[in-house]
XYZ file of C-alpha atoms in Angstrom:
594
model
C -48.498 -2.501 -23.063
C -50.671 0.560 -24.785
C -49.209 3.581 -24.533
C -51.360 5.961 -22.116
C -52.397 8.365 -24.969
C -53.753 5.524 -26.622
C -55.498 4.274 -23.975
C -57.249 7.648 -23.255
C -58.253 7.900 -26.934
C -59.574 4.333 -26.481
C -61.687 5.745 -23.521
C -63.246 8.681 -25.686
C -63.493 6.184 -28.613
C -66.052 4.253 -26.431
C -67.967 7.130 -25.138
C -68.972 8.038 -28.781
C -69.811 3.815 -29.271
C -66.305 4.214 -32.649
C -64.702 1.514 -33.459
C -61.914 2.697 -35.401
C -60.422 5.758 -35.199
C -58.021 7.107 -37.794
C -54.980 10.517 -37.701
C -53.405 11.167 -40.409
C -49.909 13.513 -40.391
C -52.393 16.483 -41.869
C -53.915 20.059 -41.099
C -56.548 21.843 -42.564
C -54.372 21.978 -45.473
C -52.837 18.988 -46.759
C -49.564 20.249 -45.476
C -46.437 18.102 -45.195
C -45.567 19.345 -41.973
C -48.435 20.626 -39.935
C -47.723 23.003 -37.358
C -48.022 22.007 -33.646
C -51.981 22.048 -33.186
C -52.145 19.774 -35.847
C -49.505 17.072 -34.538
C -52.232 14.586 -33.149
C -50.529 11.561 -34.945
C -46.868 12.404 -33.261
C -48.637 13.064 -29.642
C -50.694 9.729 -29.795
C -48.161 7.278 -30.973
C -45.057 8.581 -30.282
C -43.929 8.567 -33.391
C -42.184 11.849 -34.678
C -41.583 11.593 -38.715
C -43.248 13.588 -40.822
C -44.727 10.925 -42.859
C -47.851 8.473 -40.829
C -50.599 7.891 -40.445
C -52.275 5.888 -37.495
C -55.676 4.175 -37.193
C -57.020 2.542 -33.626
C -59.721 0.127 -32.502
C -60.462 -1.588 -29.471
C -57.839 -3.738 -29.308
C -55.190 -3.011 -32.325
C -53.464 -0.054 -33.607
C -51.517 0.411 -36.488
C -49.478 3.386 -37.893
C -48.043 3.145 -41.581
C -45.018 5.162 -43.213
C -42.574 5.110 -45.789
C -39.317 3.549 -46.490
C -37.320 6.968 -44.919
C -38.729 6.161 -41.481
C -38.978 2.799 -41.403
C -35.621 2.071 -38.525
C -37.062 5.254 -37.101
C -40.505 4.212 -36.743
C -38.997 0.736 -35.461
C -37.439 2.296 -32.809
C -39.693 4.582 -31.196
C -42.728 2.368 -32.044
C -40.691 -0.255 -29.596
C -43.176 -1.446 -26.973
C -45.968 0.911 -27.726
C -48.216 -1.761 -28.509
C -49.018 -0.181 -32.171
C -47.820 -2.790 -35.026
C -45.388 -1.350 -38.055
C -46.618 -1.233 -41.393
C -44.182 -0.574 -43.571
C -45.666 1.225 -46.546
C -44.496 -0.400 -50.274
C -42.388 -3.471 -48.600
C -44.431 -7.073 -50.066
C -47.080 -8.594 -47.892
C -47.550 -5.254 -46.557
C -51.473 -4.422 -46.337
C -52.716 -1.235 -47.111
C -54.331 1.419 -44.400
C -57.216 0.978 -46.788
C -56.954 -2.689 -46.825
C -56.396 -2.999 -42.838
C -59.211 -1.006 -42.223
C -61.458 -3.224 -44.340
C -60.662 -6.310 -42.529
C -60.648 -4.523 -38.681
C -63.672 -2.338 -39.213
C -66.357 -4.742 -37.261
C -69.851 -4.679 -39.408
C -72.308 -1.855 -38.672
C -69.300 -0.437 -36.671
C -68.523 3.251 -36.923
C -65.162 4.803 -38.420
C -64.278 8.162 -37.066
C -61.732 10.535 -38.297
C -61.527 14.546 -38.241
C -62.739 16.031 -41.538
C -60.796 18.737 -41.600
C -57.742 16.831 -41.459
C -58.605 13.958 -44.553
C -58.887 15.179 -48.067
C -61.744 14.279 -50.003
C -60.237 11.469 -51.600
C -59.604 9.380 -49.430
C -62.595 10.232 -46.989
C -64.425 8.474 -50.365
C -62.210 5.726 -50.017
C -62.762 5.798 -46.120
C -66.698 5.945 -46.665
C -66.898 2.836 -49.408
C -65.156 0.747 -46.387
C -67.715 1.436 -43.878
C -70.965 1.093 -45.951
C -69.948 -2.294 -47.370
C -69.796 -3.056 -44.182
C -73.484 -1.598 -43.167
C -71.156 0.506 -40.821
C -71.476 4.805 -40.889
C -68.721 7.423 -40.778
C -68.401 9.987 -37.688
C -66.539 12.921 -38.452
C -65.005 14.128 -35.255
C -61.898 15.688 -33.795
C -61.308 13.100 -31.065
C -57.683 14.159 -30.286
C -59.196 17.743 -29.018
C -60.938 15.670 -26.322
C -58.026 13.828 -25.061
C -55.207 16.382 -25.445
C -54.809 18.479 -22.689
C -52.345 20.532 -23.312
C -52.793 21.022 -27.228
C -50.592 23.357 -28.974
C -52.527 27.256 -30.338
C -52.739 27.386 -34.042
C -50.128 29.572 -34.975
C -50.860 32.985 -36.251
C -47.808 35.149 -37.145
C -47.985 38.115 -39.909
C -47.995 38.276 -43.638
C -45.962 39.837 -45.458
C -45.503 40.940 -49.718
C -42.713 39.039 -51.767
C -41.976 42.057 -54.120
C -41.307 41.661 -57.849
C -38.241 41.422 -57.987
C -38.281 38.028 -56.500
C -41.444 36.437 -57.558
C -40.864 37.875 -61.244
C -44.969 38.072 -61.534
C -47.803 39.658 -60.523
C -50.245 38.120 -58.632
C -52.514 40.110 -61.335
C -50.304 37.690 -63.582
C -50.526 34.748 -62.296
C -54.450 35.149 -61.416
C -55.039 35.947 -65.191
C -53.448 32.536 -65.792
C -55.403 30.433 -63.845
C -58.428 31.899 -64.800
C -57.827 31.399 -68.391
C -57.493 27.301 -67.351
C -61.019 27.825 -65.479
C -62.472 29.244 -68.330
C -61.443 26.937 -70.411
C -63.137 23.943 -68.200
C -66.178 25.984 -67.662
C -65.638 26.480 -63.622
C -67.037 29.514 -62.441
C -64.699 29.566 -59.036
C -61.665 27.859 -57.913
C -61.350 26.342 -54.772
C -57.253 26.582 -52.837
C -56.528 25.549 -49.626
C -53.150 24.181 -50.500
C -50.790 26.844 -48.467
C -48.248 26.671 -50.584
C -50.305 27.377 -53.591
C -52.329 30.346 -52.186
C -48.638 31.704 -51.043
C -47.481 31.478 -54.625
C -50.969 32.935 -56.275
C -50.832 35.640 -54.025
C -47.635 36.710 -53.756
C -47.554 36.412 -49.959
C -45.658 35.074 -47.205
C -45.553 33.649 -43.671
C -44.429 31.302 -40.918
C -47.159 29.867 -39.507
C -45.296 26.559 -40.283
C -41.802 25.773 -39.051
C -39.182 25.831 -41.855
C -42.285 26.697 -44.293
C -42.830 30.863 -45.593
C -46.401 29.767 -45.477
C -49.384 31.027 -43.732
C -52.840 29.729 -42.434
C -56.019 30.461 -44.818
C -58.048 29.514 -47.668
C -58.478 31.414 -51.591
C -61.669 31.188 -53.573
C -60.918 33.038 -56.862
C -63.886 34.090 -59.456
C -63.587 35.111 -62.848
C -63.176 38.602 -61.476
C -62.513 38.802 -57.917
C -61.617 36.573 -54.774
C -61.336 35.721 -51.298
C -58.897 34.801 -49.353
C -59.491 33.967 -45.410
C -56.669 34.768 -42.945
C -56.323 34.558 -39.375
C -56.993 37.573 -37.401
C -54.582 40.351 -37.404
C -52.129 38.379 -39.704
C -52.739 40.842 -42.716
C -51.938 44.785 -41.625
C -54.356 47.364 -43.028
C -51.879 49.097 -45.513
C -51.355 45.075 -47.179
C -55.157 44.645 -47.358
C -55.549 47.924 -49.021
C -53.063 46.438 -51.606
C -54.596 43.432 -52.107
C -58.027 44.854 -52.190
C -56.462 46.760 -55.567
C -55.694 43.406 -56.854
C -59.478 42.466 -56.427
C -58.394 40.063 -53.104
C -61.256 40.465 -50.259
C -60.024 39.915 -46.912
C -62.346 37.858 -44.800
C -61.615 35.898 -41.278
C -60.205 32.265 -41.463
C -62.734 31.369 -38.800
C -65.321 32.563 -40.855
C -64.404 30.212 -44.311
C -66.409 27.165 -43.291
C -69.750 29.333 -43.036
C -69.387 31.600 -45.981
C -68.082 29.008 -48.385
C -71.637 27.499 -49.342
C -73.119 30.839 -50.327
C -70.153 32.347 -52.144
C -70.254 29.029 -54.053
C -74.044 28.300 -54.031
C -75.352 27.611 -58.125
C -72.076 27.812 -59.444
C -69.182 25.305 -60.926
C -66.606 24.700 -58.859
C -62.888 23.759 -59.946
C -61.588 21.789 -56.857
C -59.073 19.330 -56.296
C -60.000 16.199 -54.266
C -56.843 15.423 -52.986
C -56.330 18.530 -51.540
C -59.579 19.742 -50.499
C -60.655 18.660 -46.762
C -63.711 16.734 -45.998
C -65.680 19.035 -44.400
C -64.739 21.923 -47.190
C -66.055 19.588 -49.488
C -69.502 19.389 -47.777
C -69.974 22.850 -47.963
C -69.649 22.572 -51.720
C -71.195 19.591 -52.784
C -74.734 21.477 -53.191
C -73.145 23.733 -55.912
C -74.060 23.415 -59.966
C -71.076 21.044 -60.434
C -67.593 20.361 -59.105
C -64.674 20.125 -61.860
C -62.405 17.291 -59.640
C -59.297 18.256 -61.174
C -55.387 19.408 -59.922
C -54.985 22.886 -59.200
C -53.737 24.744 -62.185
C -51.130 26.525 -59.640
C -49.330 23.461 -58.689
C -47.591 22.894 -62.476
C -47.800 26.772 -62.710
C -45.169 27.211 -59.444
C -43.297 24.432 -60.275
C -41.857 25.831 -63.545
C -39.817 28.484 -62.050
C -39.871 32.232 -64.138
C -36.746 33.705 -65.667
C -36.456 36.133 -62.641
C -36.958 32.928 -59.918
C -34.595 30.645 -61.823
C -31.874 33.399 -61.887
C -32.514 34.691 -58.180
C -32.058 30.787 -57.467
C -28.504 29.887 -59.519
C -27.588 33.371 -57.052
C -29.203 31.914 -54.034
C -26.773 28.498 -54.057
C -24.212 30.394 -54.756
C -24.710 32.626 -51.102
C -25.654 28.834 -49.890
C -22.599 27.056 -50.819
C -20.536 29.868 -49.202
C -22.261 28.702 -46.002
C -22.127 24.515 -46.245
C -18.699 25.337 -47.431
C -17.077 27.106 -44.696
C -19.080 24.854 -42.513
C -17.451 21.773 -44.062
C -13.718 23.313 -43.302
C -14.448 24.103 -40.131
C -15.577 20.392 -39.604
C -12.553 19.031 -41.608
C -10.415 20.908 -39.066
C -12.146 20.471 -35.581
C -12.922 16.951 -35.518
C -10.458 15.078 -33.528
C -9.045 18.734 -31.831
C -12.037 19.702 -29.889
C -15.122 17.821 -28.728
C -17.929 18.454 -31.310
C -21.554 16.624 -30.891
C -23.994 16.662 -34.162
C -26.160 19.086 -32.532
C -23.627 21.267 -31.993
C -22.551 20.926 -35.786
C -25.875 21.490 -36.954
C -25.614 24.486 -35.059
C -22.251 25.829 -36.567
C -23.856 25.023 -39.950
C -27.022 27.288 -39.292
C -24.547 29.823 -37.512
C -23.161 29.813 -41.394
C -26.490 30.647 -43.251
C -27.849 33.107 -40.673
C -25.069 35.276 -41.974
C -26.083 35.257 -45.581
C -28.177 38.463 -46.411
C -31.813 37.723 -46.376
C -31.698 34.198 -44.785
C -34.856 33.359 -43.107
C -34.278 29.925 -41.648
C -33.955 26.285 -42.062
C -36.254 24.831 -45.220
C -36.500 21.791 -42.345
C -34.868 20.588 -39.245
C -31.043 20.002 -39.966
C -30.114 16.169 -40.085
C -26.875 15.637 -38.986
C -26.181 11.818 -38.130
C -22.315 10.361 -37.238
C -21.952 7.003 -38.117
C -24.847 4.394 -37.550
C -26.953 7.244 -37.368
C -26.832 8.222 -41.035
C -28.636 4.880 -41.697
C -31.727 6.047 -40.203
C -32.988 7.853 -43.473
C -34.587 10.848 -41.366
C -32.972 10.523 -38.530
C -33.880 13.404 -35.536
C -31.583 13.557 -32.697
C -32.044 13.643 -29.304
C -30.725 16.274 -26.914
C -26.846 17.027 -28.244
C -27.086 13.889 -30.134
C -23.542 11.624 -30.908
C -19.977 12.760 -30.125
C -18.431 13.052 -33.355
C -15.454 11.035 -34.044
C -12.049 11.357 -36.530
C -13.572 8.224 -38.262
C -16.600 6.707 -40.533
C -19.306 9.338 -42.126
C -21.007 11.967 -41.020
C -24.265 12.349 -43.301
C -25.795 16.384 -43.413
C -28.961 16.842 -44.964
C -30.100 20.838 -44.675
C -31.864 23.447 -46.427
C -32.431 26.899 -46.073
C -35.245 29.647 -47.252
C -33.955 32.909 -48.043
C -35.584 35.317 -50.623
C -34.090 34.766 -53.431
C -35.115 30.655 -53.609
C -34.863 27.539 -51.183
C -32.451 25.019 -50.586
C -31.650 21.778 -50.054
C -28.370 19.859 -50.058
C -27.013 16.650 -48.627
C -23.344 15.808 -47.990
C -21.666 13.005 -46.542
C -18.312 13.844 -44.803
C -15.343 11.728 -43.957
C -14.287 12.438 -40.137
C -11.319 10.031 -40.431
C -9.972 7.064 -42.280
C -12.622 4.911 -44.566
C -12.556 0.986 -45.346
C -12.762 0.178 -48.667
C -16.025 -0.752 -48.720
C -17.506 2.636 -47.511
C -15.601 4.110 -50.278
C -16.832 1.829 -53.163
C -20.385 2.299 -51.560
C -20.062 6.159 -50.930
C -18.293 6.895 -55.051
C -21.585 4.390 -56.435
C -24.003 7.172 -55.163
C -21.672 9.618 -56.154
C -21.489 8.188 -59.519
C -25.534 8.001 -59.792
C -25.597 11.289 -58.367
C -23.639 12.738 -61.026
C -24.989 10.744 -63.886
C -28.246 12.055 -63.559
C -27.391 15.321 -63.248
C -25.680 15.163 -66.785
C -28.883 12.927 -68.180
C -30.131 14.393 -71.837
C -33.614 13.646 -72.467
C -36.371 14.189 -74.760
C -39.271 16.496 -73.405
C -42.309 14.655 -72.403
C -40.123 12.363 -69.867
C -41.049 11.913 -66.250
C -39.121 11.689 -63.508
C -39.966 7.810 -63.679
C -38.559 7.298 -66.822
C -34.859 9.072 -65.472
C -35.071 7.011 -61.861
C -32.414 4.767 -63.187
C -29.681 6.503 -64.122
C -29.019 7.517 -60.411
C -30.101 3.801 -59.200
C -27.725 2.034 -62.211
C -24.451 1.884 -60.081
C -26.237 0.370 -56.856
C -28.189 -1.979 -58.630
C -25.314 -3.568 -60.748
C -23.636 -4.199 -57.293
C -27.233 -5.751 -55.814
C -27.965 -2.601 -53.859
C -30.539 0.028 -53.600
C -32.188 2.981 -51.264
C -35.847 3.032 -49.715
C -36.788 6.322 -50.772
C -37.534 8.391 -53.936
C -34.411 9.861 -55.904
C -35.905 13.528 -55.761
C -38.565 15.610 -55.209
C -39.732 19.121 -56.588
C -38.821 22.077 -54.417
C -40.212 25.483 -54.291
C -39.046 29.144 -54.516
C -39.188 30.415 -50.992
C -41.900 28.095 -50.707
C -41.980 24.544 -49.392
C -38.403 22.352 -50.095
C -41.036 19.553 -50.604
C -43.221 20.243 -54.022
C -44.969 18.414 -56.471
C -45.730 17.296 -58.833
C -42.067 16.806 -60.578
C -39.748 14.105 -58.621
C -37.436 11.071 -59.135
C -38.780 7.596 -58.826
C -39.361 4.412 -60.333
C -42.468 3.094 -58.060
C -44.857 4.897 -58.506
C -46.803 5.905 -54.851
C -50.680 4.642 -54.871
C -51.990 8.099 -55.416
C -49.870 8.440 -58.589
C -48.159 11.738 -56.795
C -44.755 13.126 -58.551
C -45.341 11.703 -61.845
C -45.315 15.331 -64.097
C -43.547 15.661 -67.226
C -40.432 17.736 -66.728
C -40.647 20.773 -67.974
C -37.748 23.420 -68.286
C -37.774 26.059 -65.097
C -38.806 22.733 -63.017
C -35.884 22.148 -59.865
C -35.794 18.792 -58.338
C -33.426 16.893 -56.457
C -30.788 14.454 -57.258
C -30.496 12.221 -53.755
C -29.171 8.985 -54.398
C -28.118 7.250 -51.271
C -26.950 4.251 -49.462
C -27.819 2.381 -45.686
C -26.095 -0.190 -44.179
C -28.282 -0.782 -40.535
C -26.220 -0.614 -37.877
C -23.011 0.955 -39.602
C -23.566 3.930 -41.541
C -25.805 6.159 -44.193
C -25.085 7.880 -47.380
C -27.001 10.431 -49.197
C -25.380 13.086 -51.776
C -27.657 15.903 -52.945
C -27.819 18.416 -55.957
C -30.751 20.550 -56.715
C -31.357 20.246 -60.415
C -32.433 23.250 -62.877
C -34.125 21.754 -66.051
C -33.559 23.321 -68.977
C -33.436 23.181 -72.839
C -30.722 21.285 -74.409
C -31.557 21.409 -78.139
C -33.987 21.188 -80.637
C -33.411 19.324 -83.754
C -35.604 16.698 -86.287
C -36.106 13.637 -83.663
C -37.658 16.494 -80.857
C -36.700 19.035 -77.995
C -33.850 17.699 -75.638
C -33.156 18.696 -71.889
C -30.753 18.696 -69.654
C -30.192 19.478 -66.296
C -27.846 22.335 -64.498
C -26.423 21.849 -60.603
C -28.167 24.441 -58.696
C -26.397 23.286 -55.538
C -22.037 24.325 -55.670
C -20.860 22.642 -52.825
C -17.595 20.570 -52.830
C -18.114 16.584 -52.403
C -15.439 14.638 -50.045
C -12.942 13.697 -52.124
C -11.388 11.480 -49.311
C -14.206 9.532 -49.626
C -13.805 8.818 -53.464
C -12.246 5.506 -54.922
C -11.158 6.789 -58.368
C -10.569 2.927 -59.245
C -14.238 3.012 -59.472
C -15.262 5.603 -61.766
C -14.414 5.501 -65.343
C -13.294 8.322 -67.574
C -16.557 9.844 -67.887
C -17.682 9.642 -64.385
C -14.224 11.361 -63.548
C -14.780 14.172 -66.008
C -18.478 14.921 -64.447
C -16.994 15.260 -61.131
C -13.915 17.473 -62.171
C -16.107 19.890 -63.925
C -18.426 19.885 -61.226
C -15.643 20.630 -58.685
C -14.656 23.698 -61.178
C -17.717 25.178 -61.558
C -18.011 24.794 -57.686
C -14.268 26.566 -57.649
C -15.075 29.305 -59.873
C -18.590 30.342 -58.327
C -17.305 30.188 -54.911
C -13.458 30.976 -54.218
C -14.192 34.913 -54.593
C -15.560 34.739 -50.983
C -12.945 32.529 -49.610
C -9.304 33.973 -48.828
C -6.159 32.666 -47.158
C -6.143 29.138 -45.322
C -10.336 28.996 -46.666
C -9.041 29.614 -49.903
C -6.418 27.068 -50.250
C -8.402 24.537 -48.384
C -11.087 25.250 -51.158
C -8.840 24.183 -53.372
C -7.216 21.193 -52.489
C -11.664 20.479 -51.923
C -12.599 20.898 -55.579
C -9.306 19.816 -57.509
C -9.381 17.463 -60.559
C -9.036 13.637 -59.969
């Protein structure tokens, strides 16, 4: 049995004679998680991760995600009538490939083009004219959704300099050497995060994102950047109109873009750019199809961002820390649900000087729950219980940097199993952390070392080992990252470069019994320099005690021991200045050598 949204958009689908209809998880923007108006893929299918994408005929539909939402996606896919496809697993067809073989011949394939990059509408368009089919570019969810979600449009605001460390003078002047260099006359960004970063800017149009809703064309001597209405006071545009920023309306971008680009070169990045921006540009001199200069650029964090980071996990750790005492000494006495610890854990940060909210929604999952890689609870979620793990992944934005940590907790006594599973990740965790490498490695080429203690027990985790993660910006950011498959678009596959934080998230699921995940953020930084090349190395960001009840020190050898005891004192010393009395001593017994 269909679900009823899917039925309705099979009703519409027929009225416009489509075949096959496809929603990506996507905005305007390319944005990871797309604000409310945009969540057509989560209304129709019931589906809520933020990682899917769904495509719908006649008589099939199919939605395909990763490896983190793959019992998730199981579960509330159950009886829907739309088929699984689990992204990377063997067998497992493509969205491409499915649509190929579904796609009838001369049908039509319809999908909103201001919601699919460039890229793969190309892709998208190949399938339907080898099968002397056309595309329709339509926004079919408006149609059907009746109570659709307003775009949000909340104010912007200045990062001063003594946060972003730069100018957006600065970091204009940079990019425009790059566009001079390839010859482009403009540079099209509709990446949020990037404007954000160019521009020195701020918002919240996006939950858990300082991001806000428009588009930036720069020139070789001024630019443009389109906002919503109102979002940008008059004393702000006066300041940016200094900086040689025009401020024009967002509604207005897909109407002006073709003259402010008309006879010139335009730099532009396919995989970012939406469809319909695209057409507006395609009658220009030339388009330079290349990655925007700004995504390596705000990546490699500046002196004044790397420092206002080490400080920020140090205000952080305070928080997760007192959080995990409090846990360590409630569970058992009072009744505590995982909502209602996720709670007391943002109840922590919110008292940290210039905290502005969760980097995403808190995962707290007891027990089974911490198998499902993203899980999201439901109403109060699981009574906790003095026994098995408790698995907390949460991040918060604050001026001074993002973060992102994950801890598994011990409520009560372990089996030895959980322990030798839970010290393997801890062991990976740690070992890449204290990797040395030459410069001009990848993230793919260091995927192991975290992986090395699973695999030589015949175990692994469905997900990457770490992803980049921005400064006040999005805890999600390419293009550094841990992994060892490489994704079809060949995302997170950057040379690590010193200034560059990722994060170290090795894990382990067992279905049905439990989940563990322990997370570092990672500073990269210059090691040496001798005759054989430049080494780096890699500093914990993230000073947050691990469980020790959960540790086997049978085990870990001497050298995994000695990472975790200086670990534990560098957590110790950056940390026990804001603790006193029971805190203090709790702190501790927390971080003491093994």
């Amino acid at each position: 049995m269909a679900r009823t949204e899917i039925e309705v958009l099979r009703k519409a689908m027929r009225e416009h004679w489509i075949a096959l209809c496809v929603i990506p998880t996507a905005d305007p923007h390319g944005s990871e998680y797309p604000g409310g108006h945009f969540e057509a893929r989560k209304y129709l299918s019931g589906f809520t991760g933020s990682a899917g994408t769904l495509a719908v005929s006649a008589d099939w539909a199919g939605l395909w995600t990763d490896g983190r939402y793959f019992l998730q996606a199981e579960r509330e896919l159950f009886g829907s009538g739309i088929t699984l496809y689990k992204m990377g697993e063997e067998g497992v067809p493509s969205l491409e490939e499915e649509i190929a073989r579904r796609l009838p011949e001369r049908g039509i394939l319809a999908y909103d083009g201001t919601v699919v990059n460039r890229k793969l509408s190309q892709t998208l368009r190949s399938i339907a004219e080898k099968k002397d089919g056309r595309i329709r570019l339509i926004d079919l969810p408006e149609e059907v959704w009746e109570e659709r979600p307003a775009r949000m449009a909340k104010p912007v605001f200045a990062l001063e300099a003594c946060y972003a460390g730069e100018s957006r003078k600065e970091k204009f002047s940079r990019v425009r050497k790059i566009m001079k260099r390839e010859g482009a006359d403009l540079h099209l960004v509709t990446a949020l995060d990037d404007i954000a970063w160019l521009t020195n800017l701020r918002g919240s149009d996006i939950a858990c994102n300082p991001v806000f809703f428009s588009y930036l064309v720069l020139s070789m001597e001024e630019a443009w950047l389109f906002v919503q209405e109102g979002a940008v006071s008059g004393d702000l545009e006066r300041e940016l109109l200094e900086d040689g920023i025009r401020v024009r309306p967002y509604e207005r971008f897909f109407d002006e873009l073709s003259p402010i680009c008309r006879f010139k070169t335009v730099l532009a990045d396919s995989g970012r750019v939406n469809e319909r921006a695209w057409s507006q540009i395609r009658q220009t001199r030339c388009i330079l199809d290349k990655p925007n200069p700004s995504a390596v650029m705000k990546a490699v964090k500046n002196p004044v961002e790397a420092e206002n980071m080490k400080k920020v996990h140090v205000k952080d750790g305070v928080a997760v820390t007192r959080f995990l005492y409090w846990l360590k000494n409630n569970i058992g006495r009072r009744p505590v649900t995982e909502r209602a610890a996720a709670a007391y854990l943002e109840a922590c940060r919110e008292k940290g000087e210039h905290y502005f909210g969760p980097s995403f929604p808190t995962i707290a999952a007891f027990g089974a729950n911490g198998a499902v890689v993203h899980y999201g609870m439901e109403g109060e979620g699981d009574l906790l219980a003095p026994e098995g793990f408790l698995l907390v992944d949460s991040g918060g934005q604050y001026l001074e940097g993002t973060t992102d940590i994950t801890r598994t907790i011990a409520l009560g006594p372990l089996t030895a199993e959980q322990k030798r599973h839970f010290t393997a990740v801890l062991k990976g965790m740690l070992a890449l952390g204290d990797a040395k490498f030459l410069q001009g490695c990848r993230g793919t080429n260091l995927d192991y070392v975290a992986r090395e203690p699973l695999w030589t027990m015949g175990l692994d985790y469905q997900h990457g080992t770490g992803h980049g993660v921005g400064y006040f910006l999005n805890v999600h950011e390419g293009p550094n990252g841990f992994r060892w498959k490489l994704p079809p678009e060949g995302a997170e596959t950057a040379v690590l470069l010193p200034g560059m934080v990722t994060s170290d998230e090795p894990g382990f699921y067992l279905e049905g019994e439990y989940g563990i995940r322990i997370e570092n953020l990672l500073l990269c930084r210059e090691a040496e320099r001798n005759r054989y090349g430049r080494f780096l190395e890699f500093e914990h960001l993230t000073l947050v005690p691990v469980d020790l009840d959960a540790v086997d020190p049978g085990e870990m050898d001497e050298r995994d021991k000695k990472r975790l005891n200086a670990y534990h004192e560098r957590v110790w010393e950056a940390l026990s200045p804001s603790f006193s009395g029971e805190e203090l001593r709790w702190l501790r017994e927390a971080t003491r050598a093994i």
